[in-house]
Amino acid sequence: MPFCYNNNYCYFIKSKKIVITKLFRDLIQRLREIASIKGYNENTRRLLIYIRLKLLLPPHSKLKPSFQSAPWRLPYEKLTLTLQMALPNQQTVDYPSFKLVIVGDGGTGKTTFVKRHLTGEFEKKYEPTIGVEVHPLDFFTNCGKIRFYCWDTAGQEKFGGLRDGYYIHGQCAIIMFDVTARLTYKNVPTWHRDLCRVCENIPIVLCGNKVDVKNRQVKAKQVTFHRKKNLQYYEISAKSNYNFEKPFLYLARKLAGDVNLHFVESPALAPPEVQIDMAAQAHHEAELAAAAAQPLPDDDDDTFE
């Protein structure tokens, strides 16, 4: 059974040619780049063994019958390998699961945000190789159950950025900033650039957190980065649970390719720690909608008045 290292990485088994898809080629290329990095050798070995076993097995799917015709059937099957690499110590589940990376400056509320989901907090895992906490957050949709493996930085961003191992194989992302701290919004382009350098063409949500705080420094009309990069933007309050589900619903719809997908059951969330002024927030949302109708400022015009 010869292994042919040509452009398609063809593997011949019993006279049948199985072509490894672009996903596998990308994985192999990335493995070459990170194989020499300390801490990745074991994961590299795991992945190469998995690829070889995968090629020897007949095509199969662990999907439940209700998902056989679901719009994310194909991406789910392709992402089985991704989860094996991203979560070597985590058991995969028999329903669609996606790696969600959450980035942003330290103190913007990323950890508080993922901990609102009680099931995810209870089942979280620490991955020492990468130095992150992984929170499995389950949601119930009209197409069935899905899971987001939410990667939390565990404070690594305080040391000047994140390793590529945090981003690699990410299938969707949330970039978070603090509306009470201008610098955290100023740094959003840097986080976006680092994310897109490793994860190309994935759905991304920009979230402005802590809208429950009255002394807001980043006004709704000043938030324009999402329009420049074609991202979805939501104002949230992690401590009050305000708009908690919206980023996940948007990402689920994008991953499924179904704008009609919706949640049929609310997740178990921790009780709100603060109350949000809904009248004030309605004003901010109206301001945001009005700003969306205005021409985009130049890149150098993102000033705070």
Short mmCIF file of C-alpha atoms in Angstrom, two decimals:
data_model
loop_
_atom_site.label_atom_id
_atom_site.label_comp_id
_atom_site.label_asym_id
_atom_site.label_seq_id
_atom_site.Cartn_x
_atom_site.Cartn_y
_atom_site.Cartn_z
CA MET A 1 0.00 0.00 0.00
CA PRO A 2 2.27 2.77 -1.21
CA PHE A 3 1.92 6.30 0.07
CA CYS A 4 2.33 8.76 -2.80
CA TYR A 5 3.62 12.22 -1.85
CA ASN A 6 2.26 14.07 -4.84
CA ASN A 7 0.18 17.23 -4.99
CA ASN A 8 -2.95 15.42 -3.86
CA TYR A 9 -1.30 13.21 -1.22
CA CYS A 10 -2.92 10.09 -2.68
CA TYR A 11 -3.17 6.96 -0.62
CA PHE A 12 -3.86 3.73 -2.51
CA ILE A 13 -5.83 1.07 -0.67
CA LYS A 14 -6.99 -2.05 -2.50
CA SER A 15 -6.65 -0.33 -5.87
CA LYS A 16 -8.87 2.52 -4.76
CA LYS A 17 -7.40 6.00 -4.68
CA ILE A 18 -8.50 8.08 -1.71
CA VAL A 19 -7.62 11.73 -2.02
CA ILE A 20 -6.89 13.61 1.15
CA THR A 21 -8.84 16.84 0.99
CA LYS A 22 -7.50 20.35 1.34
CA LEU A 23 -8.21 20.14 5.05
CA PHE A 24 -5.65 17.36 5.48
CA ARG A 25 -3.10 19.18 3.33
CA ASP A 26 -3.51 22.29 5.45
CA LEU A 27 -3.15 20.25 8.62
CA ILE A 28 0.03 18.61 7.37
CA GLN A 29 1.48 21.99 6.39
CA ARG A 30 0.68 23.46 9.79
CA LEU A 31 2.13 20.43 11.51
CA ARG A 32 5.39 21.00 9.68
CA GLU A 33 5.43 24.56 10.96
CA ILE A 34 4.79 23.68 14.59
CA ALA A 35 6.48 20.28 14.85
CA SER A 36 9.68 21.83 16.17
CA ILE A 37 7.93 23.85 18.86
CA LYS A 38 8.36 22.43 22.35
CA GLY A 39 5.16 20.84 23.60
CA TYR A 40 3.72 20.01 20.20
CA ASN A 41 5.62 16.79 19.50
CA GLU A 42 3.09 14.58 21.27
CA ASN A 43 0.13 16.21 19.56
CA THR A 44 1.89 15.89 16.21
CA ARG A 45 2.38 12.17 16.78
CA ARG A 46 -1.27 11.79 17.82
CA LEU A 47 -2.50 13.54 14.70
CA LEU A 48 -0.34 11.61 12.25
CA ILE A 49 -1.48 8.32 13.77
CA TYR A 50 -5.06 9.49 13.59
CA ILE A 51 -4.76 10.48 9.92
CA ARG A 52 -3.40 7.06 9.01
CA LEU A 53 -6.14 5.26 10.93
CA LYS A 54 -8.75 7.51 9.39
CA LEU A 55 -7.63 6.58 5.89
CA LEU A 56 -7.83 2.86 6.65
CA LEU A 57 -11.40 3.07 7.90
CA PRO A 58 -14.48 3.20 5.65
CA PRO A 59 -16.36 6.50 5.60
CA HIS A 60 -18.76 6.69 8.51
CA SER A 61 -20.59 9.20 10.64
CA LYS A 62 -21.59 9.20 14.27
CA LEU A 63 -24.38 11.65 13.58
CA LYS A 64 -27.84 10.97 14.90
CA PRO A 65 -30.52 10.28 12.25
CA SER A 66 -32.05 13.72 12.74
CA PHE A 67 -28.79 15.26 11.55
CA GLN A 68 -28.32 13.18 8.39
CA SER A 69 -29.87 15.94 6.29
CA ALA A 70 -28.89 18.84 8.54
CA PRO A 71 -27.00 21.66 6.78
CA TRP A 72 -23.87 21.21 8.90
CA ARG A 73 -23.50 17.46 8.24
CA LEU A 74 -20.55 17.95 5.90
CA PRO A 75 -18.62 20.41 8.09
CA TYR A 76 -19.29 18.22 11.13
CA GLU A 77 -17.76 15.17 9.47
CA LYS A 78 -14.72 17.17 8.35
CA LEU A 79 -14.24 18.59 11.84
CA THR A 80 -13.95 15.25 13.61
CA LEU A 81 -10.22 15.33 12.89
CA THR A 82 -9.97 18.91 14.09
CA LEU A 83 -11.38 18.03 17.48
CA GLN A 84 -8.98 15.12 17.83
CA MET A 85 -6.10 17.56 17.38
CA ALA A 86 -7.54 20.48 19.32
CA LEU A 87 -8.77 18.43 22.27
CA PRO A 88 -6.59 15.32 22.55
CA ASN A 89 -7.80 14.60 26.10
CA GLN A 90 -11.46 15.42 25.47
CA GLN A 91 -14.01 12.83 24.40
CA THR A 92 -15.82 13.84 21.24
CA VAL A 93 -19.60 13.79 21.22
CA ASP A 94 -22.02 12.32 18.71
CA TYR A 95 -23.49 15.67 17.68
CA PRO A 96 -22.00 18.69 15.87
CA SER A 97 -19.19 20.30 17.85
CA PHE A 98 -17.08 23.34 17.02
CA LYS A 99 -13.95 24.95 18.40
CA LEU A 100 -14.75 28.55 19.39
CA VAL A 101 -11.80 30.77 20.28
CA ILE A 102 -12.44 33.81 22.45
CA VAL A 103 -9.86 36.59 22.26
CA GLY A 104 -9.44 40.11 23.54
CA ASP A 105 -7.44 42.11 26.05
CA GLY A 106 -7.15 40.87 29.62
CA GLY A 107 -9.95 42.04 31.90
CA THR A 108 -12.56 42.40 29.17
CA GLY A 109 -14.74 39.69 30.71
CA LYS A 110 -14.02 36.65 28.54
CA THR A 111 -13.82 34.22 31.45
CA THR A 112 -16.87 35.69 33.15
CA PHE A 113 -18.77 35.36 29.88
CA VAL A 114 -18.15 31.63 29.37
CA LYS A 115 -18.69 30.87 33.06
CA ARG A 116 -22.28 32.12 32.87
CA HIS A 117 -23.16 28.81 31.19
CA LEU A 118 -23.37 26.47 34.18
CA THR A 119 -22.93 23.22 32.26
CA GLY A 120 -19.82 24.55 30.54
CA GLU A 121 -18.33 25.64 33.85
CA PHE A 122 -19.00 22.23 35.41
CA GLU A 123 -17.43 20.28 32.52
CA LYS A 124 -14.51 22.57 31.71
CA LYS A 125 -11.11 21.02 30.99
CA TYR A 126 -7.63 22.47 31.33
CA GLU A 127 -5.26 21.81 28.43
CA PRO A 128 -1.73 22.26 29.83
CA THR A 129 -0.01 21.93 26.43
CA ILE A 130 -1.71 25.08 25.21
CA GLY A 131 -2.37 26.70 28.59
CA VAL A 132 -6.11 27.28 28.26
CA GLU A 133 -9.39 26.28 29.83
CA VAL A 134 -11.86 24.66 27.46
CA HIS A 135 -15.53 25.09 28.31
CA PRO A 136 -17.99 22.81 26.46
CA LEU A 137 -21.19 24.83 25.99
CA ASP A 138 -24.23 22.95 24.71
CA PHE A 139 -27.21 24.54 22.97
CA PHE A 140 -30.46 23.00 21.75
CA THR A 141 -31.66 24.09 18.31
CA ASN A 142 -34.53 23.19 16.01
CA CYS A 143 -31.98 21.06 14.10
CA GLY A 144 -30.77 19.27 17.23
CA LYS A 145 -28.11 19.69 19.87
CA ILE A 146 -24.78 21.41 19.17
CA ARG A 147 -21.70 22.09 21.25
CA PHE A 148 -19.19 24.93 21.26
CA TYR A 149 -15.83 24.11 22.79
CA CYS A 150 -15.02 27.60 24.08
CA TRP A 151 -11.30 28.21 24.48
CA ASP A 152 -10.52 30.68 27.25
CA THR A 153 -7.03 32.20 27.38
CA ALA A 154 -6.54 31.60 31.13
CA GLY A 155 -4.73 34.95 31.34
CA GLN A 156 -2.15 34.27 28.64
CA GLU A 157 -2.99 37.45 26.75
CA LYS A 158 -1.41 39.46 29.57
CA PHE A 159 2.01 38.28 28.40
CA GLY A 160 1.83 39.90 24.98
CA GLY A 161 -0.27 37.75 22.70
CA LEU A 162 -1.23 34.12 22.25
CA ARG A 163 0.54 31.19 20.67
CA ASP A 164 -0.70 29.85 17.36
CA GLY A 165 -1.66 26.67 19.16
CA TYR A 166 -4.53 28.58 20.71
CA TYR A 167 -5.96 29.63 17.35
CA ILE A 168 -5.12 26.62 15.19
CA HIS A 169 -8.16 24.70 13.91
CA GLY A 170 -10.55 27.32 15.28
CA GLN A 171 -13.88 27.15 13.44
CA CYS A 172 -15.44 30.34 14.82
CA ALA A 173 -14.43 33.16 17.12
CA ILE A 174 -15.50 35.94 19.46
CA ILE A 175 -13.40 39.09 19.84
CA MET A 176 -14.27 40.88 23.06
CA PHE A 177 -13.57 44.40 24.26
CA ASP A 178 -14.65 46.43 27.28
CA VAL A 179 -16.88 49.44 26.55
CA THR A 180 -15.51 51.10 29.71
CA ALA A 181 -11.87 50.86 28.53
CA ARG A 182 -10.97 52.57 25.25
CA LEU A 183 -7.66 50.78 24.81
CA THR A 184 -9.38 47.39 24.65
CA TYR A 185 -11.32 48.56 21.59
CA LYS A 186 -8.20 50.11 20.06
CA ASN A 187 -6.57 46.68 20.26
CA VAL A 188 -9.40 44.87 18.47
CA PRO A 189 -7.68 45.16 15.03
CA THR A 190 -4.60 43.43 16.42
CA TRP A 191 -6.63 40.53 17.78
CA HIS A 192 -8.50 40.29 14.49
CA ARG A 193 -5.27 40.25 12.48
CA ASP A 194 -3.70 37.52 14.63
CA LEU A 195 -6.87 35.46 14.45
CA CYS A 196 -7.24 35.71 10.68
CA ARG A 197 -3.57 34.92 10.14
CA VAL A 198 -4.17 31.41 11.48
CA CYS A 199 -7.91 30.88 10.96
CA GLU A 200 -9.02 31.96 7.51
CA ASN A 201 -12.63 32.59 6.56
CA ILE A 202 -14.27 31.68 9.85
CA PRO A 203 -17.36 33.44 11.27
CA ILE A 204 -16.39 36.06 13.85
CA VAL A 205 -18.49 38.03 16.31
CA LEU A 206 -17.29 41.27 17.91
CA CYS A 207 -18.70 41.81 21.42
CA GLY A 208 -18.66 44.99 23.46
CA ASN A 209 -18.92 43.82 27.07
CA LYS A 210 -19.88 45.56 30.33
CA VAL A 211 -22.70 47.66 28.88
CA ASP A 212 -24.27 47.50 32.36
CA VAL A 213 -21.61 49.96 33.62
CA LYS A 214 -22.74 53.59 33.47
CA ASN A 215 -19.39 55.31 32.83
CA ARG A 216 -19.12 54.01 29.29
CA GLN A 217 -16.00 55.18 27.40
CA VAL A 218 -16.64 53.57 24.00
CA LYS A 219 -19.90 54.94 22.64
CA ALA A 220 -22.04 52.78 20.38
CA LYS A 221 -21.57 55.16 17.45
CA GLN A 222 -17.78 54.86 17.79
CA VAL A 223 -17.82 51.09 17.22
CA THR A 224 -17.14 50.76 13.48
CA PHE A 225 -14.52 48.02 13.15
CA HIS A 226 -17.11 45.32 12.56
CA ARG A 227 -18.47 47.22 9.58
CA LYS A 228 -15.02 47.52 8.03
CA LYS A 229 -14.35 43.79 8.35
CA ASN A 230 -17.88 42.51 7.81
CA LEU A 231 -18.24 41.11 11.32
CA GLN A 232 -21.34 40.76 13.46
CA TYR A 233 -21.43 43.04 16.52
CA TYR A 234 -23.35 42.64 19.76
CA GLU A 235 -23.37 44.66 22.93
CA ILE A 236 -23.39 42.33 25.91
CA SER A 237 -23.22 42.29 29.68
CA ALA A 238 -21.74 39.05 30.97
CA LYS A 239 -22.65 39.75 34.60
CA SER A 240 -26.31 40.46 33.78
CA ASN A 241 -26.65 37.77 31.06
CA TYR A 242 -27.75 40.49 28.62
CA ASN A 243 -27.52 39.18 25.02
CA PHE A 244 -25.60 36.10 26.21
CA GLU A 245 -27.09 33.78 23.58
CA LYS A 246 -26.85 36.10 20.57
CA PRO A 247 -23.18 35.48 19.64
CA PHE A 248 -23.72 31.72 19.82
CA LEU A 249 -26.92 31.85 17.77
CA TYR A 250 -25.22 33.92 15.07
CA LEU A 251 -22.26 31.53 14.90
CA ALA A 252 -24.53 28.47 14.84
CA ARG A 253 -26.48 29.91 11.92
CA LYS A 254 -23.30 30.68 10.02
CA LEU A 255 -21.83 27.24 10.63
CA ALA A 256 -25.10 25.58 9.64
CA GLY A 257 -25.76 27.85 6.67
CA ASP A 258 -29.33 28.25 7.92
CA VAL A 259 -30.65 31.70 8.84
CA ASN A 260 -33.82 30.10 10.22
CA LEU A 261 -32.00 28.06 12.85
CA HIS A 262 -33.04 29.00 16.37
CA PHE A 263 -32.60 27.86 19.94
CA VAL A 264 -35.53 25.87 21.29
CA GLU A 265 -34.32 25.75 24.88
CA SER A 266 -32.46 28.31 26.95
CA PRO A 267 -29.19 27.18 28.54
CA ALA A 268 -28.83 27.04 32.30
CA LEU A 269 -27.19 30.34 33.20
CA ALA A 270 -25.87 31.60 36.51
CA PRO A 271 -28.16 34.16 38.20
CA PRO A 272 -27.46 37.77 37.14
CA GLU A 273 -24.95 39.55 39.35
CA VAL A 274 -26.04 43.02 38.22
CA GLN A 275 -29.07 44.61 36.62
CA ILE A 276 -28.84 46.45 33.33
CA ASP A 277 -30.62 49.73 32.63
CA MET A 278 -32.74 48.61 29.69
CA ALA A 279 -33.85 52.15 28.84
CA ALA A 280 -30.25 53.32 28.58
CA GLN A 281 -29.31 50.25 26.57
CA ALA A 282 -32.20 50.80 24.19
CA HIS A 283 -30.77 54.27 23.57
CA HIS A 284 -27.34 52.76 22.84
CA GLU A 285 -28.86 50.24 20.42
CA ALA A 286 -30.70 53.04 18.60
CA GLU A 287 -27.45 55.00 18.42
CA LEU A 288 -25.72 51.96 16.97
CA ALA A 289 -28.41 51.51 14.34
CA ALA A 290 -28.18 55.17 13.37
CA ALA A 291 -24.40 54.96 13.08
CA ALA A 292 -24.72 51.96 10.75
CA ALA A 293 -26.48 54.20 8.24
CA GLN A 294 -23.59 56.67 8.16
CA PRO A 295 -20.50 56.41 5.90
CA LEU A 296 -17.59 54.53 7.37
CA PRO A 297 -14.78 56.71 8.76
CA ASP A 298 -11.25 56.41 7.44
CA ASP A 299 -8.94 54.00 9.25
CA ASP A 300 -7.25 56.89 10.98
CA ASP A 301 -10.51 58.48 12.06
CA ASP A 302 -11.43 56.06 14.88
CA THR A 303 -11.03 58.77 17.47
CA PHE A 304 -12.84 59.09 20.78
CA GLU A 305 -14.41 62.40 21.50
#
